[in-house]
Short mmCIF file of C-alpha atoms and ligand atoms in Angstrom, two decimals:
data_model
loop_
_atom_site.label_atom_id
_atom_site.label_comp_id
_atom_site.label_asym_id
_atom_site.label_seq_id
_atom_site.Cartn_x
_atom_site.Cartn_y
_atom_site.Cartn_z
CA MET A 285 40.16 -23.32 5.17
CA THR A 286 39.39 -21.07 2.24
CA ARG A 287 36.69 -18.25 3.27
CA ILE A 288 34.38 -16.86 0.65
CA LEU A 289 31.74 -14.13 1.31
CA MET A 290 28.95 -13.32 -0.75
CA VAL A 291 27.48 -9.71 -0.38
CA CYS A 292 24.38 -8.05 -1.57
CA LEU A 293 22.08 -5.25 -0.04
CA GLY A 294 19.43 -6.99 2.00
CA ASN A 295 21.05 -10.40 2.20
CA ILE A 296 17.89 -12.19 1.52
CA CYS A 297 17.65 -12.37 -2.50
CA ARG A 298 20.95 -12.48 -4.40
CA SER A 299 23.73 -13.49 -1.77
CA PRO A 300 22.03 -16.14 0.01
CA LEU A 301 21.62 -17.66 -3.21
CA ALA A 302 25.22 -17.11 -4.31
CA GLU A 303 26.03 -18.88 -1.04
CA GLY A 304 24.10 -21.75 -1.75
CA ILE A 305 25.12 -21.95 -5.17
CA LEU A 306 28.64 -21.74 -4.34
CA LYS A 307 28.43 -24.19 -1.49
CA SER A 308 27.52 -26.64 -3.92
CA LYS A 309 30.07 -26.45 -5.90
CA LEU A 310 33.15 -26.65 -3.39
CA ASN A 311 34.06 -29.35 -0.65
CA ALA A 312 33.07 -28.25 2.63
CA ASP A 313 36.18 -29.59 4.37
CA SER A 314 38.28 -26.96 2.68
CA PHE A 315 36.11 -24.28 2.12
CA PHE A 316 33.82 -21.98 4.30
CA VAL A 317 31.06 -19.76 2.08
CA ASP A 318 28.66 -17.22 4.31
CA SER A 319 26.73 -14.54 2.90
CA ALA A 320 25.98 -10.94 4.65
CA GLY A 321 24.20 -7.41 3.47
CA THR A 322 25.47 -3.86 3.61
CA ALA A 323 22.07 -3.07 5.09
CA ASN A 324 20.55 -4.26 8.49
CA TYR A 325 16.89 -4.46 7.17
CA HIS A 326 16.72 -7.95 7.39
CA THR A 327 18.94 -9.03 10.08
CA GLY A 328 17.66 -12.53 11.14
CA SER A 329 15.13 -12.73 8.36
CA GLN A 330 15.18 -15.89 5.95
CA PRO A 331 16.03 -15.59 2.21
CA ASP A 332 13.18 -13.97 -0.10
CA ARG A 333 10.28 -16.87 -0.57
CA ARG A 334 11.32 -16.40 -4.60
CA SER A 335 15.01 -16.85 -3.90
CA ILE A 336 14.34 -20.31 -1.68
CA ALA A 337 11.71 -21.35 -4.89
CA VAL A 338 14.44 -20.54 -7.55
CA ALA A 339 17.04 -22.59 -5.42
CA ARG A 340 14.70 -25.48 -5.01
CA LYS A 341 13.88 -25.51 -8.30
CA TYR A 342 17.61 -26.17 -9.36
CA GLY A 343 17.89 -28.76 -6.19
CA LEU A 344 19.36 -26.47 -3.38
CA GLU A 345 17.94 -25.76 -0.17
CA ILE A 346 18.85 -22.22 1.17
CA ALA A 347 15.56 -21.45 3.66
CA HIS A 348 17.68 -22.32 6.94
CA LEU A 349 20.02 -19.26 6.24
CA ARG A 350 19.59 -16.13 8.26
CA GLY A 351 20.41 -12.61 7.07
CA ARG A 352 23.22 -10.45 8.58
CA GLN A 353 24.72 -6.87 8.05
CA PHE A 354 28.16 -6.68 6.66
CA THR A 355 30.76 -5.85 9.17
CA VAL A 356 34.49 -4.37 9.09
CA ASN A 357 35.59 -7.91 10.93
CA ASP A 358 34.46 -9.54 7.98
CA PHE A 359 37.56 -8.50 6.43
CA ASP A 360 39.58 -10.37 8.76
CA ASP A 361 36.97 -13.44 8.72
CA PHE A 362 37.23 -13.83 4.73
CA ASP A 363 39.89 -14.54 2.01
CA PHE A 364 37.28 -13.30 -0.61
CA ILE A 365 34.60 -10.95 -0.68
CA TYR A 366 32.37 -11.11 -3.62
CA VAL A 367 29.63 -8.26 -4.15
CA MET A 368 26.49 -8.33 -6.63
CA ASP A 369 26.57 -4.65 -7.69
CA GLU A 370 28.22 -1.37 -7.91
CA SER A 371 26.39 0.00 -5.07
CA ASN A 372 27.45 -2.85 -2.93
CA TYR A 373 31.11 -2.52 -3.94
CA HIS A 374 31.02 1.07 -2.77
CA ASN A 375 29.35 0.17 0.44
CA VAL A 376 31.91 -2.59 1.23
CA THR A 377 34.96 -0.96 0.40
CA ARG A 378 34.42 2.13 1.92
CA LEU A 379 34.70 0.37 5.25
CA ALA A 380 38.05 -1.20 4.30
CA ARG A 381 40.94 0.14 6.53
CA ASN A 382 43.62 -0.66 4.06
CA GLU A 383 44.52 -1.94 0.73
CA ASP A 384 44.75 -5.48 1.79
CA ASP A 385 40.84 -5.09 2.75
CA THR A 386 40.12 -3.22 -0.43
CA GLU A 387 42.07 -6.10 -2.89
CA LYS A 388 39.54 -8.74 -1.25
CA VAL A 389 36.44 -7.28 -2.67
CA ASN A 390 35.32 -7.87 -6.15
CA MET A 391 32.32 -7.86 -8.35
CA ILE A 392 31.05 -11.38 -8.74
CA LEU A 393 30.31 -10.80 -12.59
CA ASN A 394 33.88 -9.77 -13.33
CA GLU A 395 34.75 -13.57 -12.63
CA VAL A 396 32.80 -14.44 -16.04
CA TYR A 397 33.28 -10.85 -17.60
CA PRO A 398 36.66 -9.49 -16.44
CA ASN A 399 36.95 -5.77 -15.58
CA GLN A 400 33.36 -5.13 -16.91
CA ASN A 401 31.80 -4.41 -13.68
CA TYR A 402 28.29 -5.82 -14.69
CA ASP A 403 25.67 -5.90 -11.82
CA VAL A 404 23.76 -8.70 -10.99
CA PRO A 405 20.43 -6.73 -10.91
CA ASP A 406 18.62 -6.45 -7.71
CA PRO A 407 15.30 -8.56 -8.16
CA TYR A 408 13.61 -7.49 -5.15
CA TYR A 409 10.94 -5.38 -6.84
CA GLY A 410 10.34 -7.47 -9.97
CA GLY A 411 8.94 -10.68 -10.96
CA ASP A 412 9.94 -14.20 -10.51
CA GLN A 413 11.82 -14.17 -13.83
CA GLY A 414 14.07 -11.73 -12.03
CA PHE A 415 15.06 -14.62 -10.08
CA GLU A 416 15.56 -17.06 -12.66
CA ASN A 417 17.73 -14.57 -14.48
CA VAL A 418 19.91 -13.82 -11.05
CA TYR A 419 20.26 -17.53 -10.29
CA LYS A 420 21.81 -18.46 -13.85
CA MET A 421 24.22 -15.37 -13.57
CA LEU A 422 25.20 -16.43 -10.33
CA ASP A 423 25.76 -20.01 -11.27
CA GLU A 424 27.63 -19.36 -14.21
CA ALA A 425 29.98 -17.25 -12.04
CA CYS A 426 30.15 -19.29 -9.19
CA SER A 427 31.22 -22.35 -11.81
CA VAL A 428 34.46 -19.93 -12.59
CA ILE A 429 34.94 -19.39 -8.85
CA ALA A 430 35.01 -22.88 -7.69
CA GLU A 431 37.10 -24.22 -11.05
CA ASN A 432 39.71 -21.35 -10.15
CA LEU A 433 39.89 -22.32 -6.09
CA SER A 434 39.77 -26.26 -6.77
P1 4NP B 184 19.23 -8.24 -2.05
O1 4NP B 184 17.72 -7.46 -2.31
O2 4NP B 184 20.09 -7.20 -1.97
O3 4NP B 184 19.42 -9.00 -3.16
O4 4NP B 184 19.04 -9.10 -0.91
C1 4NP B 184 17.25 -6.67 -1.56
C2 4NP B 184 16.45 -7.29 -0.58
C3 4NP B 184 15.48 -6.46 0.03
C4 4NP B 184 15.67 -4.85 -0.25
C5 4NP B 184 16.53 -4.49 -1.16
C6 4NP B 184 16.89 -5.24 -1.80
N1 4NP B 184 14.98 -3.99 0.80
O5 4NP B 184 15.12 -2.82 0.18
O6 4NP B 184 14.36 -4.63 1.42
#
């Protein structure tokens, strides 16, 4: 089993979408995909209604997901940790215990644009178009991840 964790700040907008999208591209018998937030504001919450809506628009159901906070144990439980932006990168890697932990963490858009460190912008305070943009970015990145892993 290869285990992949998607991480953002709240675990209600970007990372649940990334989780749903990547799951849809991988065989569940061989890959476990989860998501988490660096903050604990939305522990136990459903994804944002705008993330649920854009996922449904593209045929994915993510309404059953619930928010949880990233913990140091996630370095043991996952093989690959994808963060959405530079702030997530710092919040996750500062919990790393060693070089192996740090090496598991990558910015998700570097899968599409290597070494550019582009952010998936936080759509929380914007409108629906922000969620559409985030969906497209994540779909592209998850296609590359799935191709490389399969
Ligand atoms: P996410 O978006 O990190 O993509 O889940 C956010 C959701 C909530 C908040 C910030 C970002 N918040 O401040 O509550």
